[in-house]
Structures are given as C-alpha cells and as structure tokens.
Tab-separated table of N, CA, C and O in Angstrom:
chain	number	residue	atom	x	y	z
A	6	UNK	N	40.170	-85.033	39.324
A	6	UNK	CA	40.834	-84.787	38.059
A	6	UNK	C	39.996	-85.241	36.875
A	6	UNK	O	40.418	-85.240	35.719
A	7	UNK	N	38.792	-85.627	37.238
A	7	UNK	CA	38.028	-86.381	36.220
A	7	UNK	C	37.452	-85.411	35.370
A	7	UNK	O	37.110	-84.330	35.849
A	8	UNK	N	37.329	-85.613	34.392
A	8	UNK	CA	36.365	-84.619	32.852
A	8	UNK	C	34.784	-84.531	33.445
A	8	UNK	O	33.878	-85.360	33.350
A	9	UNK	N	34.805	-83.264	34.064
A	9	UNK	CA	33.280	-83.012	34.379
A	9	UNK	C	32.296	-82.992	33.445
A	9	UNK	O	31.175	-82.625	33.799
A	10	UNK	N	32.562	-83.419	31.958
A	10	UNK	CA	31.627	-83.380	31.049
A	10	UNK	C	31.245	-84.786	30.694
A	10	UNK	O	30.418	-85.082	29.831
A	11	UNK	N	32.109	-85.855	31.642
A	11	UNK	CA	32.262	-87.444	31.350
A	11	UNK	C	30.945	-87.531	32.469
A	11	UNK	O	29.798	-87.979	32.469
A	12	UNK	N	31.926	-86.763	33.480
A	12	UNK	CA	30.535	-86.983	34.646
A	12	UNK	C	29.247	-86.594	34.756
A	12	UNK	O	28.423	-87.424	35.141
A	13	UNK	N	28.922	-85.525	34.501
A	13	UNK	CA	27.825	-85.377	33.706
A	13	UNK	C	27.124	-86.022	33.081
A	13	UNK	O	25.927	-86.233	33.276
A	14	UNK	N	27.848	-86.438	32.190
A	14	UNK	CA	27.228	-87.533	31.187
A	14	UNK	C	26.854	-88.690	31.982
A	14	UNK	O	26.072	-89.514	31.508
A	15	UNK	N	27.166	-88.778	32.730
A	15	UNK	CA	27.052	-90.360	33.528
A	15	UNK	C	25.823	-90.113	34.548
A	15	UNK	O	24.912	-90.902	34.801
A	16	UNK	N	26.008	-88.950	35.016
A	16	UNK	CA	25.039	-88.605	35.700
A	16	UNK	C	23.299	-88.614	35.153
A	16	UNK	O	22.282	-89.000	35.729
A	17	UNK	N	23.450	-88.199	34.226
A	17	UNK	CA	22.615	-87.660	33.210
A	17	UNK	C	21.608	-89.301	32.769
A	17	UNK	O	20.399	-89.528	32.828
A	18	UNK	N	22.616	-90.049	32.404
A	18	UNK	CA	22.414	-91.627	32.175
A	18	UNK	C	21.870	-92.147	33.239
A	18	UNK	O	20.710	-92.507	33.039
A	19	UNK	N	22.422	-92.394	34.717
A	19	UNK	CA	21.679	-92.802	35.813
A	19	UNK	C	21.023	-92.320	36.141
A	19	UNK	O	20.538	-92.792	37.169
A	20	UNK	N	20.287	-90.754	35.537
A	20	UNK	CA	19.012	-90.397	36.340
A	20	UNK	C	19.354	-89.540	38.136
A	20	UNK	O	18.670	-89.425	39.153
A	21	UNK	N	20.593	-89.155	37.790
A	21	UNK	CA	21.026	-88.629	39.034
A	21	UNK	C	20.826	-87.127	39.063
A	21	UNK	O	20.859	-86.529	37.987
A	22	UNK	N	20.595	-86.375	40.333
A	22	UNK	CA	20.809	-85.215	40.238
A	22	UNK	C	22.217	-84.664	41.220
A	22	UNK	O	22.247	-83.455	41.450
A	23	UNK	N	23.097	-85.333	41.657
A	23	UNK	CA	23.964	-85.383	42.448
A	23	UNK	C	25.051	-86.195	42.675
A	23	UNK	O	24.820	-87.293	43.181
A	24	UNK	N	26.408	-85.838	42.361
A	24	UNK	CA	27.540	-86.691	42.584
A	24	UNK	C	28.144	-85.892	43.711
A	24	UNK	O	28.091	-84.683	43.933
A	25	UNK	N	28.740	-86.889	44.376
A	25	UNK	CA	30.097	-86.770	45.497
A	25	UNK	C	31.301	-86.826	45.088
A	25	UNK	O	31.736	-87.895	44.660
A	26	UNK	N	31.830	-86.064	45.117
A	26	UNK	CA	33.377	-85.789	44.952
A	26	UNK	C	34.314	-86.057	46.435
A	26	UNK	O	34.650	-85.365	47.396
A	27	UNK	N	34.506	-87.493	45.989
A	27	UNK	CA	36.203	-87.887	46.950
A	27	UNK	C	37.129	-87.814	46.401
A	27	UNK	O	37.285	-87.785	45.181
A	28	UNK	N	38.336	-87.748	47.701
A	28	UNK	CA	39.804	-88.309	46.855
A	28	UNK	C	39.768	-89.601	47.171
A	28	UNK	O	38.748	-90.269	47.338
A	29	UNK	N	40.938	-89.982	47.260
A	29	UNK	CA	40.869	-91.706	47.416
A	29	UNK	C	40.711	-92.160	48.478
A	29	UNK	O	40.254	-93.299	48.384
A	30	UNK	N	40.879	-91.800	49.619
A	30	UNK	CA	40.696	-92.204	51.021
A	30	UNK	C	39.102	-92.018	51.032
A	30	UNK	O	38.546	-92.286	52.097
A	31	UNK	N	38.405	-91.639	50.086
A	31	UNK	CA	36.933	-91.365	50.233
A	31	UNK	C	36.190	-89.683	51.214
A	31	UNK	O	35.096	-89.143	51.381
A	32	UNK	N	37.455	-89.493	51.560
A	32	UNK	CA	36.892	-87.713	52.099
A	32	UNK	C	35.842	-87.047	51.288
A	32	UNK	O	35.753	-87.254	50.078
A	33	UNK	N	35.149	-86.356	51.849
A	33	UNK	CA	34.072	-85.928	50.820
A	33	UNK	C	34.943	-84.426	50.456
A	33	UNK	O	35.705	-83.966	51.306
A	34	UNK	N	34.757	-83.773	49.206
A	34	UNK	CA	35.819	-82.816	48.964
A	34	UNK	C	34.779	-81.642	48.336
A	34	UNK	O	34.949	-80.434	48.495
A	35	UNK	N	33.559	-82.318	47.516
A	35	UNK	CA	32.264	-81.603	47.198
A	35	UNK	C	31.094	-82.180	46.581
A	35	UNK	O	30.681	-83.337	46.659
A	36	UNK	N	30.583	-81.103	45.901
A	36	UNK	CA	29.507	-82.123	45.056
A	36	UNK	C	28.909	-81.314	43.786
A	36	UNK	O	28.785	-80.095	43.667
A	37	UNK	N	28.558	-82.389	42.831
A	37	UNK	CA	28.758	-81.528	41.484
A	37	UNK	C	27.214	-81.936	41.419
A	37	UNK	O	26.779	-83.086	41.479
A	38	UNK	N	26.386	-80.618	41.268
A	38	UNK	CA	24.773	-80.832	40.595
A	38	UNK	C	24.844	-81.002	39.328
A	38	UNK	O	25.906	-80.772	38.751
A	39	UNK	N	23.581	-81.497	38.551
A	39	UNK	CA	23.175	-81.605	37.412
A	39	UNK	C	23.253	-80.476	36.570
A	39	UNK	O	23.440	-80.463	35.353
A	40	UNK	N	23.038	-79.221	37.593
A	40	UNK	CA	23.322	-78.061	37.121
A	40	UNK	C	23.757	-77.181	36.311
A	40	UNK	O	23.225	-76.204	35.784
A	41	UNK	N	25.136	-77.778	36.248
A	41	UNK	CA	27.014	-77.522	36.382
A	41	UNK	C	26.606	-77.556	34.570
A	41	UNK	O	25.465	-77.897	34.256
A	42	UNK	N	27.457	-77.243	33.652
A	42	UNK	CA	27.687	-76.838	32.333
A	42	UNK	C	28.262	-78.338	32.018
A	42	UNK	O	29.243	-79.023	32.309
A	43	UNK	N	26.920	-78.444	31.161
A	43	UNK	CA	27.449	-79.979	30.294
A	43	UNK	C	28.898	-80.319	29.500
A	43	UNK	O	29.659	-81.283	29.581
A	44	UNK	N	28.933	-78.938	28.601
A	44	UNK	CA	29.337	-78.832	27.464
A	44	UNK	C	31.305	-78.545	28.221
A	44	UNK	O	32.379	-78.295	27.674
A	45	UNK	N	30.961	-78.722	29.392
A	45	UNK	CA	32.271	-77.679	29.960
A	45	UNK	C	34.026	-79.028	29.544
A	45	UNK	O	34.232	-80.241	29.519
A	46	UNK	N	34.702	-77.931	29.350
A	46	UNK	CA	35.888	-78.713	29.320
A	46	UNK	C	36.849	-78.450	30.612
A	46	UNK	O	37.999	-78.063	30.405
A	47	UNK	N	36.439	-78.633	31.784
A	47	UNK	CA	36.828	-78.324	32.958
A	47	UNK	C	37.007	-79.634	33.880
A	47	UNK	O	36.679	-80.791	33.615
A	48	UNK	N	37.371	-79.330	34.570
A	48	UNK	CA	37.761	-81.178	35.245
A	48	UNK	C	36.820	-80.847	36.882
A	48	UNK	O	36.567	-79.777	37.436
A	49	UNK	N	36.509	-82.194	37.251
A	49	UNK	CA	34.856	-81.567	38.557
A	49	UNK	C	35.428	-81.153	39.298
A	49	UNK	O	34.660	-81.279	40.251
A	50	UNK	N	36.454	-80.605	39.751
A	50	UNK	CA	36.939	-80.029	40.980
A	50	UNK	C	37.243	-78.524	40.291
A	50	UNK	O	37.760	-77.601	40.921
A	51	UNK	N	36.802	-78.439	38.800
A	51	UNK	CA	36.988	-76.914	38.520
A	51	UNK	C	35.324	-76.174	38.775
A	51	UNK	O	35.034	-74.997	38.988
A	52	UNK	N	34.330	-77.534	38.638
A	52	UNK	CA	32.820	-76.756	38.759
A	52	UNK	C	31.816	-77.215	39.880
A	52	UNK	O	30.596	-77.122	40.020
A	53	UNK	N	33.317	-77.995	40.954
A	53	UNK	CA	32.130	-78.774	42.280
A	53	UNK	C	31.655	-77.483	42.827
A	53	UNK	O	31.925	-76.378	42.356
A	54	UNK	N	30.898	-77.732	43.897
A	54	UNK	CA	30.635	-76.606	44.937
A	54	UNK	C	31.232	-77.705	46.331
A	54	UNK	O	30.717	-78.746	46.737
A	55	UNK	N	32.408	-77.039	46.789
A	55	UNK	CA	33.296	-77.526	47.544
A	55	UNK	C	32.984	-77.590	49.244
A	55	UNK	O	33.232	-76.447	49.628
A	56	UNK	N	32.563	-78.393	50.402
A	56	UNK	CA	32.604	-78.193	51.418
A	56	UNK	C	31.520	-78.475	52.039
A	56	UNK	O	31.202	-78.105	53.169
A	57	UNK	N	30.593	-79.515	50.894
A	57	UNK	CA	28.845	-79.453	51.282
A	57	UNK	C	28.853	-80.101	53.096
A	57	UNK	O	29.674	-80.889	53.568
A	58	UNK	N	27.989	-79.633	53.619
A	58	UNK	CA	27.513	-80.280	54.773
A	58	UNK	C	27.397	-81.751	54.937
A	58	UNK	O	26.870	-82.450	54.072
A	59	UNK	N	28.010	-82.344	56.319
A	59	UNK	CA	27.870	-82.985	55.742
A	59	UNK	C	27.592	-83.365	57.789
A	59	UNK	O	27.905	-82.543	58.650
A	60	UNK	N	26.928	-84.844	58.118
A	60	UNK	CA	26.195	-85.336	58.948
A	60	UNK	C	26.902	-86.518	59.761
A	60	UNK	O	27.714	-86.920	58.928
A	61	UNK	N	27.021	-87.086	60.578
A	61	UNK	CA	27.597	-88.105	61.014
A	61	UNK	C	26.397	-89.422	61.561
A	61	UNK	O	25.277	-88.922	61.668
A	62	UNK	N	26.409	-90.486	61.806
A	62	UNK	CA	25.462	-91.663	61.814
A	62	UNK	C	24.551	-91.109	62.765
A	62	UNK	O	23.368	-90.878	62.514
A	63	UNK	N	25.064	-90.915	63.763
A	63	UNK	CA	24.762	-90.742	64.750
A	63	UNK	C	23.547	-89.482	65.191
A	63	UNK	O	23.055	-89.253	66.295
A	64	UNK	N	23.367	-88.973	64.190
A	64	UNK	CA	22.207	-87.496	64.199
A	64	UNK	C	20.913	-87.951	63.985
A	64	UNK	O	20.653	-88.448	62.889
A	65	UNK	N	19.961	-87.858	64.936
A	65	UNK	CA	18.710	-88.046	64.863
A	65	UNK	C	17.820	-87.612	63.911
A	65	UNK	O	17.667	-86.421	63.641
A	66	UNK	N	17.006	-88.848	63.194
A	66	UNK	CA	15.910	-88.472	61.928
A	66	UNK	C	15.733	-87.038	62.147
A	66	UNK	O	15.937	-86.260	61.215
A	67	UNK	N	15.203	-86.429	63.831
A	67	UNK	CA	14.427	-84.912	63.461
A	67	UNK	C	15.327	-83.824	63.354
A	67	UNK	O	14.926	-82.706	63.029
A	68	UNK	N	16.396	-84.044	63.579
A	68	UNK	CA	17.513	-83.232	63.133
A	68	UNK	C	18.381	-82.903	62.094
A	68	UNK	O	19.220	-82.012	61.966
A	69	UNK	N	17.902	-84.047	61.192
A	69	UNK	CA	18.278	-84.118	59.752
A	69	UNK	C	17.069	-83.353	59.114
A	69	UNK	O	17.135	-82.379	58.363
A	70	UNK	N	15.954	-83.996	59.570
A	70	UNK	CA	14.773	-83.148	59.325
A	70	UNK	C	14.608	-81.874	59.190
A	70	UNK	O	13.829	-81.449	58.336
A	71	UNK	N	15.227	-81.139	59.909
A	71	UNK	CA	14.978	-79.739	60.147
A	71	UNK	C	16.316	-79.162	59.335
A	71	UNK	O	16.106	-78.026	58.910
A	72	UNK	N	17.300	-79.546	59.102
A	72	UNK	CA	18.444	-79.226	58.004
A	72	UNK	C	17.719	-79.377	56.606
A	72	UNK	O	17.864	-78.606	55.657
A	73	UNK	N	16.721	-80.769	56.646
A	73	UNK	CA	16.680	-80.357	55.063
A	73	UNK	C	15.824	-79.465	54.866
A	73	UNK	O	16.138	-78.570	54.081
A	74	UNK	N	14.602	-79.429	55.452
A	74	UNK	CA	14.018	-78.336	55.272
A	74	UNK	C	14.330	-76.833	55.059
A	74	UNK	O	14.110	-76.093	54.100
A	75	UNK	N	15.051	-76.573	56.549
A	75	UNK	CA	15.962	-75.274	56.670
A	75	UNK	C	16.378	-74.628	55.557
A	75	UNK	O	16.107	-73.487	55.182
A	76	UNK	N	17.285	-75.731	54.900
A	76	UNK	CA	18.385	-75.681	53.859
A	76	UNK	C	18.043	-76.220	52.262
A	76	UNK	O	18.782	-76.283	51.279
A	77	UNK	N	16.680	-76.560	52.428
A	77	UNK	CA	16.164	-77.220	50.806
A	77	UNK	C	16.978	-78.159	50.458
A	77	UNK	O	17.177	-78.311	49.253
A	78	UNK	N	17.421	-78.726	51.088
A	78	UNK	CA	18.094	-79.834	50.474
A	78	UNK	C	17.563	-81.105	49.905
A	78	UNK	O	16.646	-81.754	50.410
A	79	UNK	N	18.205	-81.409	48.823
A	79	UNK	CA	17.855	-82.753	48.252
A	79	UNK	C	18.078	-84.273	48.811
A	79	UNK	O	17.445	-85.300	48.563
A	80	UNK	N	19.131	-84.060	49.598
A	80	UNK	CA	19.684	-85.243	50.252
A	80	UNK	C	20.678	-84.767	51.299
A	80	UNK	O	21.076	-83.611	51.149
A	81	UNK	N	21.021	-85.268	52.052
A	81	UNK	CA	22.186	-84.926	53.252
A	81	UNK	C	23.176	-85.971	52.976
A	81	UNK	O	22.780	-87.071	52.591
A	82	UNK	N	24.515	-85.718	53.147
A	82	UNK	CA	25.835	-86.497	53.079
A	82	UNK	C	26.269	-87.284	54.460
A	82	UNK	O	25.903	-86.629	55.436
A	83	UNK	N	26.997	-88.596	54.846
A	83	UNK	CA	26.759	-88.959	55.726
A	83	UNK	C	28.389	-89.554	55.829
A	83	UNK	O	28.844	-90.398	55.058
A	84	UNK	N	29.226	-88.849	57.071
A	84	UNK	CA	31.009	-89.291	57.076
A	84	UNK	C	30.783	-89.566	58.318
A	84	UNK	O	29.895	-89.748	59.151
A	85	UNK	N	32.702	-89.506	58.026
A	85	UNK	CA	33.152	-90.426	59.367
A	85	UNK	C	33.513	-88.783	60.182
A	85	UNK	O	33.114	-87.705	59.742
A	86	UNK	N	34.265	-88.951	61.308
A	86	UNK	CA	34.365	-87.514	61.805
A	86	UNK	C	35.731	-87.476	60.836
A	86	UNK	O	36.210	-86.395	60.493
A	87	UNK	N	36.150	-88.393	60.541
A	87	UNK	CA	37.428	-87.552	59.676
A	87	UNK	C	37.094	-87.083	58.293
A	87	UNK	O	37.920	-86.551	57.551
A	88	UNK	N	35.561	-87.356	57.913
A	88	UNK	CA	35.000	-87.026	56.659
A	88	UNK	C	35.137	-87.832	55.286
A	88	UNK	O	35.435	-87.523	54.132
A	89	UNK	N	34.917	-88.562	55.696
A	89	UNK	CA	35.143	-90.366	55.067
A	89	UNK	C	33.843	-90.370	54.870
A	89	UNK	O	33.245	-89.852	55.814
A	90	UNK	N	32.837	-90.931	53.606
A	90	UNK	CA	31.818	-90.753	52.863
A	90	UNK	C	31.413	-92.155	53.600
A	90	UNK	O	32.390	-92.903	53.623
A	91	UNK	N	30.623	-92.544	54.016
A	91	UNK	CA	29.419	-93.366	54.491
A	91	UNK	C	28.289	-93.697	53.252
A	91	UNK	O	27.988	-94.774	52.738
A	92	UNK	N	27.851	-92.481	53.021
A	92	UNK	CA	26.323	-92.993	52.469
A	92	UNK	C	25.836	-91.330	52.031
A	92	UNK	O	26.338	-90.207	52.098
A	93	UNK	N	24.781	-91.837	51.640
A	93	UNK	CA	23.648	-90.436	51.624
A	93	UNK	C	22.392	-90.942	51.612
A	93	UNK	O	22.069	-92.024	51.121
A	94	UNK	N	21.548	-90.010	52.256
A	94	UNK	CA	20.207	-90.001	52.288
A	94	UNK	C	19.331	-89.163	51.660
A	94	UNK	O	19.453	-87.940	51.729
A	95	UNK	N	18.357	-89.769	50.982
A	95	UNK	CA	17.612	-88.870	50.212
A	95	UNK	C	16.379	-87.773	51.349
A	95	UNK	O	15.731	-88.302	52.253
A	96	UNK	N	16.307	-86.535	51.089
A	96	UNK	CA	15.287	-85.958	51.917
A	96	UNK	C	14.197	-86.363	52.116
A	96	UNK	O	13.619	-86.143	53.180
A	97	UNK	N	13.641	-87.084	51.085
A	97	UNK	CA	11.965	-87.780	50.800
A	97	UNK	C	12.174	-88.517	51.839
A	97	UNK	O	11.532	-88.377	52.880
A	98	UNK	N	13.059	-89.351	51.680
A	98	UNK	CA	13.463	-90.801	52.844
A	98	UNK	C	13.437	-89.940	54.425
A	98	UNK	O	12.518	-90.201	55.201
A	99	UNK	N	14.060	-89.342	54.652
A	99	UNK	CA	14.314	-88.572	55.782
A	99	UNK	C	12.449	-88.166	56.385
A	99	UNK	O	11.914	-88.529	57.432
A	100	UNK	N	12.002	-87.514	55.516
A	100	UNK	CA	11.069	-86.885	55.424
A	100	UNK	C	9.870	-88.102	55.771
A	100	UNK	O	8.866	-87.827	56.428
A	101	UNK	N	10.056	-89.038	55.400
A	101	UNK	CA	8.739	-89.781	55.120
A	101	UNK	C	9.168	-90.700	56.659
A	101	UNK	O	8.295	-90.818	57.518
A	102	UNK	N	10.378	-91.225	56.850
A	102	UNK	CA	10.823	-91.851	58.296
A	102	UNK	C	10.385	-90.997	59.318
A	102	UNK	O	9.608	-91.544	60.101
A	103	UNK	N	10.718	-89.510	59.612
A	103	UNK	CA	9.914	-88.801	60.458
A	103	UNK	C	8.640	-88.841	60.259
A	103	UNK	O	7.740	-88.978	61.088
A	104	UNK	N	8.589	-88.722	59.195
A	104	UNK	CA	6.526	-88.993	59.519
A	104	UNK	C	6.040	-90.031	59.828
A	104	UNK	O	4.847	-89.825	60.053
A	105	UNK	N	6.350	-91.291	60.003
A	105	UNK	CA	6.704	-92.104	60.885
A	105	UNK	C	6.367	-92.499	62.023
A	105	UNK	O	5.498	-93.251	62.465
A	106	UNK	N	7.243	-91.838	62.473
A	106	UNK	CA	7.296	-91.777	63.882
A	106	UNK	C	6.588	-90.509	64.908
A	106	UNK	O	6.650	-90.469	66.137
A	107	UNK	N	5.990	-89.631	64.094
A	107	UNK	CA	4.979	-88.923	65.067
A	107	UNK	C	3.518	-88.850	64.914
A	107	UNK	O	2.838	-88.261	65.754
C-alpha cells in the first residue's frame, strides 16, 4: 500500500536497483526496479512486477549460476517453501563464489 514514488525515492538514496515487496508475514509478493516511473502517483503493488523467482537455501552455487545467467539477472531472491523472504544474493557474489570453486 506504500507510495511507490516514496519508494523510489528511497531507493534512489540507498543506491539500490531493487526492492522486495512483502506483506507482513514477509511472503515475497514482487519486486519494484529502479525502472518503474518516479514521478508515479500509484502505490508499489500498482507498478511491482509480481511473482519474481524465487530460490530456496538449499540450491547449489552452480545452479543459481546458471539461472542468473540464463535469465540476466541481477540478484536471485531467497524463501522459505512457504515463500517467506530469507535474503538475496547479488549475481556478482554468486558469480565470483563459483569461480571459486572450479
């Protein structure tokens, strides 16, 4: 229900290119890029992109690996199986841990 132009703004301030959208139990619900219309008077669940992928602890570095690539992703999302927000990982991070290890 939040003013996607607040968030933005906040985003914008921390240098972020990516917020998570929970409800209160922490479910992941979407995620709003930097993208999204500054100026907008819309609330973030009117300009998330709803349903992002999302990973559980348990998935091996080279398998995250090959999603971000696959999929260009910036970072991967990380729940519970009921979809309870954990964490996120940045791709660089992902990227640079597999290189790593081979």
């Amino acid at each position: 229900e939040e003013d996607a132009g607040e968030v933005l703004g906040r985003m914008q301030q921390d240098g972020r290119d990516l917020c998570v959208v929970v409800d209160k139990e922490r479910v992941v619900l979407g995620i709003v890029k930097n993208e999204a219309p500054k100026n907008s008077q819309h609330s973030v669940d009117q300009v998330m992109e709803p349903g992002p992928s999302t990973f559980r602890p348990y998935v091996a570095v080279e398998e995250l690996a090959d999603q971000v690539a696959g999929k260009n992703m910036a970072a991967v999302l990380v729940t519970t199986s009921d979809g309870r927000l954990i964490g996120s990982v940045r791709a660089e991070d992902i990227r640079s841990r597999q290189g790593g290890r081979e």
